Amino acid sequence: MFTLLDINIFSLISLTPTLYQVHTMELASVQEIKGFVVLPVLFHAPSGKVPKAAHYIYIKKHSSKDEGLSSRSLFIVNIPLGSGLATLKQFFGKHATGAIIESFVECKKDSSINLAKLTSDLVTHKQSPFPHLPNHCSLITFIDQDACDLAYQCIKKLVKSSRCPVWTLADPLGSARYRKLAQSHILDIAQLNRSIFQDMSEFNRREETSYEELSKLGSTVDEDGFITVVGPHKKTRDEILGRVKTNNSEILAQAQEKMKKKEKQDFYKFQIREKKKLEMNDLLKKFKDDQEKIKVMKERKRFRPY
Amino acid sequence: MSKRRIDELSNGESHISDADNESASAQTAEIAQQMVHYEDDADQPTSEPRQKKSTVANLSAQDIQIARETAELFKSNIFKLQIDELVKNLKIKDSHIKVIEKVLHRLHHIIQQVPEVENLTLKDVESYFHVSSNKVAVPFPDPKPFHPNYKFSFLQPSDVSLIGSFGLKTAIRQPEGSVIDMSITMPSKLFHSKDYVNYRAFHKRAFYIGYLADQLVTLSQEHYLPIKISYEYVNGDKLCPAIRVESITPDQPNPEHLVFEKTKFSIRIIVGFELGLFEGKKLLPDKNCIKVQSPTDQGSKMYGDHDSIQLTPTPLYNSSLLSSTTYSHYLKLLYTAKKTTESFRDACVLGKLWLRQRGFSSHFNEGGFGHFEFAILMTALLQGGGLTSNKILLHGFSSYQLFKGTIKYLATQDLMDEGYLSFTSAIGETSSKYKPDGFHVPTIFDKNTKINILWKTTKWSYETLRRHAQQTLVALNDLVYDRFDSVFLQQCRTPSLTYDLTIKIPLAELDHEKNFGPLEKISFISFENFIKSKIYAILKRGLMDRVTDISIWIENLITTFSIHKRKAGGPSEGRNIVIGLLLNPLECERLVTKGPDNEDEVNGAKFRQFWQSKASLRRFKDGTIQNCCIWASSSSEPVVLSIIKFLFDLHLSSNTETSISSHLVSNISEFQSYVPLPSLPASTKQSIISTAAFQNLNNSFDELCKILYSLELPLRIKSVNPASPSLRATSLLQPVPFAVSNPDFFNEVIVQFESSTKWPDELISLEKTKSSFLIRTLEVLQGETNYQGFITKDESVPLNYAVTLLNILTPQGYGFRIRVLTEHDEILYLRAIENADHRQRPILRDTYLRFTQKYIGSMKHHRTMNTLAFHFPFFSPTVRLFKRWMDSQLLSVHFPQEFVELLAIKVFVDPAPYSVPSSVESGFLRILQFLSQWNWKEEPLILDLSKPVDDSSLNPTTENGTSYIDKLKDNLDVQTYQLINTNFDKQRKTDPTAMKMQFFVGSKDDNSGILWTNDISLPVATRLTSLAKVATNLVMKGELNHKSIKLLFTPALADYDFVIKVQTEDLVSSSGIAEAKVFANVVNGRTSYPDDITSKMDPIQWYVDELNDKFKGQIIFSTKRFTSLNKKGSNVVTGLFNPSTVAKRKFKVSSAYNCKPVEETEHVTFNKESALNEIVALGGDLVVEVVLK
């Protein structure tokens, strides 16, 4: 890895074609890593502000249970920041003409944990609208498998050719980008209402089915001849059958403590003696602890008033 | 004889018999009884039941003995151990003492070699020194003798002894070296009985000293003692010169040479008189002993009237003379006390250190209360000291008890106005009593020698001393915190940290001639004493209860002067007189100074005489007509400063043309100018503590609450809780209507509905339900009122992407942001943690913590801070200045505002060793000092955020018991304190190097201590500390001025790996900041909201947010949150690479950072260069220029 100083020198001669070679030659050796094709690109960045440098995009054919999706999608790691659908369309339009993109998804949030799932067992197989992706990874879906294959082949060719294509960001950047982002934070109320209505009716439906199951449970006699009693506030099966609450141990401890309080502590002589002994030990222990503390403080040179 | 004395004293053997030995044991029983009594206010679970050791067989009896003893005799075990360690640490090296003893012997030998001369006339004296090659001048005090009718002589001293702390063996190690006082007594036959008048004795002594100095120069060379000799005024007393002997390394070293430079010791030879040489009665403080002015003085005839009893008393002259007779006498007294009281020595050491840390010493300029005065007071209290001569201290007390008892006495007994302490220094006699009716000067009167021990202590320094004692007493009585640090280890002498307001006046600007007449000369001796006392009188009268403490001293006082000069001083150029004030936060900004009623003519005339043009008559609301002065408040200058300027011009200027006020130097306005002003009418005329703008916002909030409560919704709104800095007066920018660019424009509010069982039992659906409630609220609001609003999404709780907030724009021009909390939320978050697998748990815990922060912690924090902000008027401007500093150093984006406020409140709720700050300057600088000193790794910051009890309860004994306890009810108790401590220990056990979490701030609101500090990364945390260190260094060196203060608020951009200069828009007026150079009456405030509210938001913040999100772990981005506060609205985005990312790693999809492959392996490394390209490309038009390191 070169230092910043080196780059500064490079940048001085960055317009000469030799540098272009320097980059490409350097990259030729690693074309694939762990099944990913390594595609180096150069930014079409505002020149002069920072030295130019190659950016590496890692591309792989997508594999997922959803065959329809995976066969026509490319899985991409480390896509340049600020790239959107427009940027990708432009890139593939230039380097893989004919590979028409259907959609582009970039995962910006950690979606591996689903809070809904963790807080309720009503949600069993809620289909997320997006494929499950690791953070900061993205997925390009083409209109069909052919388009996808074409794009992939073109990329491979690009890599083999040791050429370093230019990556042009076509999506809004800078102030325009953030204005749009700020605006997108303000939600359209009608749309929000609709989506809430949808989700909530879905939720209610699931809740109802769960209720029904429960009421069935309440009226069936199991092998041993028992009936599960269903309380009015219980909504799911697990709530009734599963999960021993951790609080139980706390309650137990409280009860024990209560019992102990009732016991007389200073009735027998031996109790008093024991108590005194404990007190003494305690005092001594505290004293030793304090001495230890002072030792530590001394080591930290704390007793220096100036 | 005298030689033996030195031997004895330096060997620590007594020539005073240990007569009291047996009485000591008899006292033990008495002590045991009194001890309980004495300690019970302090106190603590001392009273371990007394029991026999034999019950515990397996423990070491000695250990138990020590453990129990310390628990009883000291505050606690740990306190005793700390004191022991400290006293050990302050000990002077034995090797140094050995060297210095040799030096003292040789010096003593040299003095014995000095030839005697007798009966020289002034002419003889002059010719003697003229002839001598040493060019020594006789240090005659002013006025110089003129045709004296007495002769000068030098005879061998009748006594040479070591006095002071070295003689007493209570000397402590000091960084600047220690001074050993050697007293030489002039034989009594050199004097006549009338020599006490008109400087005669002083002049005779001056010759004695001059002659001795001259001889020492010659003889020391002969005796191989290479020394440098200079004159010095003993404790700044210009009547009492002494010889200062310092070691030098000779040019041609000789093995015979005795060099003691390395010990950093110097010797002060003080020349004294024999005890009882003059009649004490004639030298009482109210007697006049300077009957004739120097003949050159024209005024002498006027005052030269001998017979009049109304002669001006000359207390300083009298006391100086008398105390010169008592050097070895008091040493004997203290020595006896030391012999009879085992812990006397240690207590002296503690007292000496305590005084030193607070800038006190026996020197005139440093309060006139030092080790000597402390030791004498302690001795007097061992003899008695109570109202009925009852003993305040007992011989069997521990060092801690002696120290605390003395401090308590200082704190609770008024030795100035209400009464005085009278004792006798005659050894063997014990009569020490507190007598009512004081002399209005601090007094500890020795009946034996007729000296007021506190003759050098001025009124103001005594008041300061008392204040320190009171604070220390409170600290020592603290049961929760360990106050050892603030009592002994921390020094509080730096003026800009200690005082709320410091003012400097060049001494040269004060006219000597006009004010300092002959009368003043004899009663004040020096101009410095006179002007200090005059300034004090003016300030005391003019400021009244606006100030709680006044200190006046001369800066950079030169202590020694050359032996070739008669007197010290000379040009007062470059020397300043410094005034340090502690302000009363409730009174200092008051606009009216009330005087006497109109009917009270005598006092009315006095009032008008004092205030002159400012005095006026006013009718007040209650119908009374009173004399008063009206002041104008201003945002740049405290009212107190305006008053001082007015008064000094009036009373100190020599003529009307030159005004003293233009020479006054104070940094306060400089600091106040960094607290941003709102673009509201007349904002420059608002006092710095005015919260008018905040009040308007609060009114608008109350209005909104009313409406919210009355809304017809499926569930009624149960509570509306604010959680916003602007609503608790701690936001950097003051709220201004329609100022939507202010980053704090939207005030977060947490709403709770009536409780219901119908909330969905699943988190995301619950959020959706909340959203629909918010939509409903918005619809009703928009339908029925003129409030506007919109719904935004919120990502402040990670993983929970369904959160929405209701933004409300009120017709008054303020913004509120409503968040809904249900009683079900917390359960669900906790359930999520419970149900998660191992891998997910830490992430979910973080989610839960963030939820607690946003929904519960913020609410509690707001409530607590709001109360405190109301209680401490200067908290609001101070925290705003501190936030300004954080922002100008690019730090505020990294710290939650709550955390910043907790740091700031520290110096208010726990100000020790200072008092509660009452100016933005002292508050701000103390926050920085606290940050620079605090060791986060090893110590938890535990704050008691309860409303502090009133000052009146400083002395718990004077309060009636129950109400005092009631007041303390809310205070942090020992259990909570220990719980937080335990939490800290746990935290540090899992993370001993504090890499993950540097800061820990616990309070009753947050026992975990990490609520607000969880997300702060180590580099950012250390940067805060190091920046504070740089700033504090500047303060400690006393280098604060316009330039350096500006530097404090300038970011150090060179430290970052790269700096991006960004394009900004002009958001000054839309942020509600008053623009400089805009006429006060042309305030271009807005009166409506912009059509698109997002158009007025600062895109830089969004940019940095996105960058931080993408490069989390690799680059730390910083920027100023308040773009509009900078000159020309400039801003930067800076980046700091995390060094650890440079390392090679295996390629992983999930690690997701901008990486480049490393040759022929499956490893990758961070692609710095490309990352920079990405950053710049993303910034688009925002990026103007990039500067790489």
Coordinates of N, CA and C in Angstrom, one line a residue, chain A residues 1-2 7 26 29-30 33-34 36 43 45 49-56 58 75 77-78 80-82 108-110 112-113 115-116 118-120 123 134-137 169 173-175 177-179 181-187 189 192-193 196 199-200 203 243 276 280-281 284 287-288 290-291 293-294 297-298 300 302-303 305-306, chain B residues 51 56 59 63-64 66-68 77-78 81-82 85 89 172-173 175 356-357 484-485 489 760-765 768-769 771 775 778 791-793 795 799-801 804 828 831 835 844 938 1065 1092 1094-1095 1097 1102-1103 1106 1109-1110 1147 1149 1152 1154-1157 1159-1160 1162 1166-1167 1169-1170 1173-1174 1177-1179 1181-1184 1186:
Chain A
M1 N 0.8 -1.2 0.0 CA 0.0 0.0 0.0 C 0.9 1.2 0.0
F2 N 0.6 2.1 -0.9 CA 1.4 3.3 -0.9 C 1.0 4.4 0.0
I7 N 1.2 9.1 -3.6 CA 0.1 9.5 -4.4 C 0.2 10.9 -4.9
E26 N -0.7 -3.1 -12.0 CA -0.7 -3.4 -10.6 C -1.9 -4.3 -10.3
S29 N -2.7 -8.9 -11.3 CA -2.5 -10.1 -10.5 C -3.7 -10.6 -9.8
V30 N -4.5 -9.8 -9.2 CA -5.7 -10.3 -8.5 C -6.9 -10.0 -9.3
I33 N -11.2 -13.1 -6.1 CA -11.0 -13.4 -4.6 C -12.2 -14.1 -4.1
K34 N -12.0 -15.2 -3.5 CA -13.1 -16.0 -2.9 C -14.3 -16.1 -3.8
F36 N -15.3 -14.0 -6.0 CA -15.7 -12.7 -6.5 C -14.8 -12.2 -7.6
F43 N -12.6 6.6 -10.5 CA -13.6 7.6 -10.3 C -13.6 8.7 -11.3
A45 N -14.0 11.6 -10.8 CA -14.2 12.5 -9.7 C -13.7 13.9 -10.1
K49 N -8.8 17.7 -6.5 CA -9.0 17.8 -5.1 C -8.3 16.7 -4.3
V50 N -8.4 15.5 -4.9 CA -7.6 14.4 -4.2 C -7.0 13.6 -5.4
P51 N -5.9 12.9 -5.1 CA -5.2 12.1 -6.1 C -6.2 11.0 -6.5
K52 N -6.1 10.7 -7.8 CA -6.9 9.6 -8.3 C -6.4 8.3 -7.8
A53 N -7.4 7.4 -7.6 CA -7.0 6.0 -7.1 C -8.0 5.0 -7.6
A54 N -7.6 3.8 -7.7 CA -8.5 2.8 -8.2 C -9.4 2.3 -7.1
H55 N -10.6 2.0 -7.4 CA -11.6 1.5 -6.5 C -11.9 0.1 -6.9
Y56 N -12.1 -0.8 -6.0 CA -12.3 -2.2 -6.3 C -13.7 -2.6 -6.0
Y58 N -16.3 -5.8 -6.0 CA -16.3 -7.3 -6.0 C -17.7 -7.8 -6.4
F75 N -24.5 -10.1 -7.3 CA -24.3 -9.7 -5.9 C -23.0 -8.8 -5.9
V77 N -20.2 -6.3 -3.8 CA -19.7 -5.8 -2.6 C -18.8 -4.6 -2.9
N78 N -18.9 -3.6 -2.0 CA -18.1 -2.4 -2.1 C -18.4 -1.6 -3.4
P80 N -19.2 1.8 -5.2 CA -18.8 3.1 -4.8 C -20.0 3.9 -4.1
L81 N -19.6 4.6 -3.1 CA -20.6 5.4 -2.4 C -21.3 6.4 -3.3
G82 N -22.6 6.5 -3.2 CA -23.3 7.4 -4.0 C -23.8 6.9 -5.3
K108 N -28.4 -0.6 3.5 CA -27.7 0.4 4.3 C -27.9 0.1 5.7
K109 N -28.8 -0.8 6.0 CA -29.1 -1.0 7.4 C -28.9 -2.5 7.7
D110 N -28.6 -2.8 8.9 CA -28.5 -4.2 9.3 C -29.8 -4.8 9.3
S112 N -30.2 -8.1 9.5 CA -30.1 -9.5 9.9 C -31.0 -9.8 11.1
I113 N -31.3 -8.8 11.8 CA -32.1 -9.0 13.0 C -33.5 -8.4 12.8
L115 N -36.7 -7.3 14.6 CA -37.3 -7.0 15.9 C -38.7 -7.6 16.1
A116 N -39.4 -7.5 15.0 CA -40.8 -8.1 15.0 C -40.8 -9.5 15.4
L118 N -38.4 -11.1 16.9 CA -37.9 -11.4 18.2 C -38.9 -11.0 19.4
T119 N -39.8 -10.2 19.0 CA -40.7 -9.8 20.1 C -42.1 -10.5 20.1
S120 N -42.3 -11.2 19.0 CA -43.6 -11.9 19.0 C -43.4 -13.2 18.2
V123 N -45.2 -13.6 14.2 CA -44.5 -13.4 12.9 C -43.7 -14.6 12.6
P134 N -26.3 -8.7 3.5 CA -25.4 -8.2 4.6 C -25.3 -6.7 4.4
N135 N -24.9 -6.0 5.4 CA -24.8 -4.6 5.5 C -23.9 -4.0 4.4
H136 N -24.3 -3.0 3.7 CA -23.5 -2.3 2.7 C -23.2 -3.1 1.5
C137 N -24.0 -4.2 1.3 CA -23.8 -5.0 0.1 C -25.0 -4.6 -0.8
L169 N -20.6 8.8 -11.5 CA -21.8 8.8 -10.7 C -22.8 9.7 -11.3
L173 N -25.7 14.3 -6.3 CA -24.6 14.3 -5.3 C -24.7 15.6 -4.5
G174 N -23.9 15.7 -3.5 CA -23.7 17.0 -2.8 C -25.0 17.5 -2.2
S175 N -25.2 18.8 -2.4 CA -26.4 19.4 -1.7 C -27.7 18.9 -2.3
R177 N -28.3 15.9 -3.3 CA -28.5 14.6 -2.7 C -29.1 14.7 -1.3
Y178 N -28.6 15.7 -0.5 CA -29.0 15.8 0.9 C -30.3 16.5 1.0
R179 N -30.6 17.4 0.1 CA -31.9 18.0 0.1 C -33.0 17.0 -0.1
L181 N -32.6 13.8 0.4 CA -32.7 12.9 1.5 C -33.5 13.5 2.7
A182 N -33.3 14.8 2.9 CA -34.1 15.4 3.9 C -35.5 15.4 3.6
Q183 N -35.8 15.6 2.3 CA -37.2 15.6 1.9 C -37.8 14.2 2.1
S184 N -37.0 13.2 1.8 CA -37.5 11.8 1.9 C -37.8 11.4 3.3
H185 N -37.2 12.2 4.2 CA -37.5 11.9 5.6 C -39.0 12.3 6.0
I186 N -39.5 13.3 5.3 CA -40.8 13.7 5.6 C -41.8 12.7 4.8
L187 N -42.6 12.0 5.5 CA -43.4 11.0 4.9 C -44.7 11.5 4.4
I189 N -48.4 11.3 4.1 CA -49.3 10.8 5.1 C -50.2 9.7 4.5
L192 N -48.3 6.6 4.0 CA -48.0 6.0 5.3 C -49.3 5.3 5.9
N193 N -50.4 6.0 5.8 CA -51.6 5.5 6.3 C -52.0 4.1 5.6
I196 N -49.6 1.4 6.9 CA -50.0 1.0 8.2 C -51.2 0.2 8.2
D199 N -50.3 -3.3 7.0 CA -49.5 -4.1 8.0 C -50.4 -4.5 9.2
M200 N -51.2 -3.5 9.6 CA -52.0 -3.8 10.8 C -53.1 -4.8 10.6
F203 N -51.4 -8.0 10.6 CA -51.1 -8.4 12.0 C -52.3 -8.9 12.7
R243 N -41.3 -20.7 27.9 CA -40.6 -19.6 28.6 C -40.8 -19.5 30.1
K276 N -20.2 -11.0 66.3 CA -19.1 -10.1 66.6 C -17.9 -10.5 65.8
M280 N -15.9 -8.1 63.2 CA -14.4 -7.9 63.3 C -13.7 -8.3 62.0
N281 N -14.1 -9.4 61.5 CA -13.5 -9.9 60.2 C -13.8 -8.8 59.2
L284 N -11.7 -5.8 59.6 CA -10.3 -6.1 59.2 C -10.2 -6.1 57.7
F287 N -10.3 -2.9 56.2 CA -9.0 -2.2 56.5 C -8.0 -2.6 55.5
K288 N -7.9 -4.0 55.3 CA -6.9 -4.5 54.4 C -7.2 -4.0 52.9
D290 N -8.6 -1.2 52.2 CA -8.2 0.2 52.1 C -6.8 0.3 51.9
Q291 N -6.0 -0.5 52.7 CA -4.6 -0.5 52.5 C -4.2 -0.8 51.1
K293 N -6.0 -0.3 48.5 CA -6.4 0.8 47.6 C -5.3 1.9 47.7
I294 N -4.8 2.1 48.9 CA -3.8 3.2 49.1 C -2.6 2.8 48.3
M297 N -3.2 3.6 44.8 CA -3.1 5.1 44.6 C -1.7 5.6 44.6
K298 N -0.9 5.0 45.5 CA 0.5 5.4 45.7 C 1.2 5.1 44.4
R300 N 0.0 5.1 41.6 CA -0.4 6.1 40.5 C 0.1 7.5 40.9
R302 N -0.6 9.4 43.4 CA -1.7 10.3 43.6 C -1.3 11.3 44.7
F303 N -0.4 10.9 45.6 CA -0.2 11.8 46.8 C 0.8 12.9 46.5
P305 N 0.8 16.7 46.0 CA 0.0 17.9 46.0 C 0.4 18.9 45.0
Y306 N 1.6 18.8 44.5 CA 2.0 19.9 43.6 C 2.2 19.2 42.2
Chain B
Q51 N -15.4 -3.7 72.4 CA -15.4 -5.1 72.9 C -14.0 -5.6 73.1
V56 N -11.8 -12.6 69.5 CA -11.4 -13.0 68.2 C -10.0 -13.6 68.2
L59 N -7.4 -13.5 64.6 CA -7.0 -12.3 63.9 C -5.8 -11.7 64.6
D63 N -3.6 -5.6 64.2 CA -4.3 -5.1 63.0 C -5.6 -4.6 63.4
I64 N -6.3 -5.3 64.3 CA -7.6 -4.9 64.7 C -7.5 -3.6 65.4
I66 N -5.4 -1.2 65.1 CA -5.2 -0.1 64.2 C -6.5 0.2 63.4
A67 N -7.1 -0.9 62.9 CA -8.3 -0.7 62.2 C -9.3 0.0 62.9
R68 N -9.5 -0.4 64.2 CA -10.6 0.2 65.0 C -10.2 1.7 65.3
N77 N -11.1 4.8 57.7 CA -9.8 4.2 57.5 C -9.0 4.8 56.3
I78 N -9.7 4.8 55.2 CA -9.0 5.3 54.0 C -8.5 6.7 54.2
L81 N -5.3 6.5 56.1 CA -4.2 6.0 55.3 C -3.7 7.0 54.3
Q82 N -4.7 7.8 53.8 CA -4.3 8.8 52.8 C -3.5 9.9 53.5
E85 N 0.0 8.7 54.1 CA 0.8 8.7 52.9 C 1.2 10.1 52.5
N89 N 4.9 11.8 52.2 CA 5.3 12.3 50.9 C 5.8 13.7 51.0
I172 N 7.7 21.4 55.1 CA 7.2 20.4 54.1 C 8.0 20.6 52.8
R173 N 8.0 19.6 52.0 CA 8.7 19.7 50.8 C 7.9 20.6 49.9
P175 N 7.8 22.6 46.0 CA 8.5 22.6 44.7 C 9.5 23.8 44.5
R356 N -1.4 26.5 51.9 CA -0.6 26.6 50.7 C -1.4 26.4 49.5
Q357 N -2.2 25.4 49.5 CA -3.1 25.0 48.3 C -4.1 26.2 48.0
F484 N -10.8 13.8 50.1 CA -9.4 14.0 50.4 C -8.8 14.9 49.4
D485 N -9.1 14.6 48.1 CA -8.5 15.3 47.0 C -8.7 16.8 47.1
L489 N -5.2 17.8 48.1 CA -4.3 17.6 46.9 C -4.5 18.7 45.8
P760 N -50.4 -3.5 20.4 CA -49.9 -4.8 19.8 C -48.8 -5.4 20.6
D761 N -48.7 -6.7 20.7 CA -47.7 -7.3 21.5 C -46.5 -7.7 20.6
E762 N -46.2 -6.8 19.7 CA -45.0 -7.0 18.8 C -44.5 -5.7 18.4
L763 N -43.2 -5.5 18.4 CA -42.6 -4.2 18.4 C -42.9 -3.4 17.2
I764 N -42.7 -4.0 16.0 CA -42.9 -3.2 14.8 C -44.4 -2.8 14.6
S765 N -45.3 -3.7 14.9 CA -46.7 -3.4 14.8 C -47.0 -2.3 15.9
K768 N -46.2 0.9 14.4 CA -47.1 1.3 13.4 C -48.4 1.9 14.1
T769 N -48.8 1.3 15.1 CA -50.0 1.8 15.8 C -49.7 3.2 16.4
S771 N -47.7 5.3 15.1 CA -47.7 6.1 13.9 C -49.1 6.6 13.6
I775 N -50.6 10.2 13.3 CA -51.3 10.8 12.1 C -52.7 11.4 12.5
L778 N -52.2 14.6 14.2 CA -51.8 15.7 13.3 C -53.1 16.2 12.6
I791 N -45.1 14.4 9.3 CA -44.5 13.2 10.0 C -43.2 12.8 9.4
T792 N -42.2 12.5 10.2 CA -40.9 12.1 9.7 C -40.6 10.8 10.2
K793 N -39.7 10.1 9.5 CA -39.2 8.8 10.0 C -38.0 9.1 10.9
E795 N -34.5 7.3 12.8 CA -33.6 6.2 12.9 C -32.8 6.2 14.1
L799 N -32.2 -0.8 14.3 CA -33.0 -1.9 14.1 C -34.5 -1.6 14.0
N800 N -34.9 -0.6 14.8 CA -36.4 -0.3 14.8 C -36.6 0.8 13.7
Y801 N -36.9 0.3 12.5 CA -37.0 1.2 11.4 C -38.5 1.8 11.2
T804 N -41.8 6.6 13.8 CA -42.1 7.9 13.1 C -42.3 9.0 14.2
L828 N -41.0 -5.1 25.5 CA -40.7 -5.7 24.2 C -39.2 -5.7 23.8
R831 N -37.7 -8.2 25.8 CA -38.0 -9.6 25.3 C -37.2 -9.9 24.1
N835 N -34.9 -13.3 23.7 CA -35.2 -14.2 22.6 C -34.0 -14.4 21.6
L844 N -28.6 -6.2 20.2 CA -29.9 -5.9 20.7 C -29.8 -5.1 22.0
E938 N -9.6 5.4 35.6 CA -9.6 4.9 37.0 C -10.7 5.4 37.9
E1065 N -24.1 27.6 3.0 CA -25.0 28.6 2.6 C -25.1 29.6 3.8
D1092 N -40.5 25.4 2.0 CA -39.9 24.1 2.2 C -38.9 24.1 3.3
T1094 N -37.1 22.0 4.5 CA -35.8 21.3 4.3 C -34.8 22.2 3.6
S1095 N -35.3 23.2 2.9 CA -34.3 24.1 2.1 C -33.4 24.9 3.1
M1097 N -32.2 23.6 5.8 CA -31.4 22.7 6.7 C -29.9 22.7 6.2
W1102 N -26.0 16.3 7.1 CA -26.4 15.0 6.5 C -25.3 14.3 5.8
Y1103 N -24.4 15.1 5.2 CA -23.2 14.6 4.5 C -22.4 13.8 5.5
E1106 N -23.9 10.6 6.7 CA -23.8 9.5 5.7 C -22.4 8.9 5.7
D1109 N -21.7 6.8 8.7 CA -22.4 5.6 8.7 C -21.6 4.6 7.8
K1110 N -21.1 5.1 6.7 CA -20.4 4.2 5.7 C -19.1 3.8 6.2
F1147 N -10.7 -11.4 3.3 CA -11.8 -10.8 2.6 C -13.1 -11.4 3.1
V1149 N -17.4 -10.7 3.2 CA -18.5 -10.0 2.6 C -19.1 -9.0 3.7
A1152 N -17.5 -5.4 4.9 CA -18.1 -4.3 4.2 C -17.3 -3.0 4.3
N1154 N -14.4 -0.3 2.3 CA -13.7 -0.1 1.0 C -12.3 -0.7 1.1
C1155 N -12.2 -1.8 0.4 CA -10.9 -2.5 0.5 C -10.3 -2.8 -0.8
K1156 N -9.0 -3.0 -0.8 CA -8.4 -3.4 -2.1 C -7.6 -4.7 -1.8
P1157 N -7.5 -5.6 -2.8 CA -6.9 -6.9 -2.6 C -5.4 -6.7 -2.5
E1159 N -1.7 -8.5 -3.1 CA -1.2 -9.5 -4.0 C -1.3 -11.0 -3.6
E1160 N -1.9 -11.7 -4.5 CA -1.9 -13.2 -4.5 C -2.4 -13.9 -3.2
E1162 N -5.8 -14.1 -0.2 CA -7.2 -13.8 -0.1 C -7.4 -12.6 0.9
F1166 N -7.5 -1.8 3.7 CA -8.4 -0.6 3.5 C -7.8 0.2 2.4
N1167 N -8.7 0.6 1.5 CA -8.3 1.4 0.4 C -8.5 2.9 0.6
E1169 N -7.0 5.6 -0.4 CA -7.0 6.6 -1.5 C -8.4 6.6 -2.2
S1170 N -8.9 5.4 -2.4 CA -10.2 5.3 -3.1 C -11.3 5.9 -2.1
N1173 N -11.5 9.4 -2.6 CA -12.2 9.7 -3.9 C -13.7 9.6 -3.7
E1174 N -14.1 8.5 -3.0 CA -15.5 8.3 -2.7 C -16.1 9.5 -2.0
A1177 N -16.3 12.6 -4.1 CA -17.3 12.4 -5.2 C -18.7 12.6 -4.6
L1178 N -18.9 12.0 -3.4 CA -20.2 12.0 -2.8 C -20.6 13.5 -2.4
G1179 N -19.6 14.2 -2.0 CA -19.8 15.6 -1.5 C -20.2 16.5 -2.7
D1181 N -20.9 19.2 -5.0 CA -20.7 20.6 -5.0 C -20.4 21.1 -3.6
L1182 N -20.6 20.3 -2.6 CA -20.3 20.7 -1.2 C -18.8 20.8 -1.0
V1183 N -18.0 20.0 -1.7 CA -16.6 20.0 -1.4 C -15.9 21.1 -2.2
V1184 N -15.2 22.0 -1.5 CA -14.5 23.1 -2.1 C -13.0 22.8 -2.3
V1186 N -9.7 20.0 -0.6 CA -9.3 19.0 0.4 C -7.8 19.2 0.7

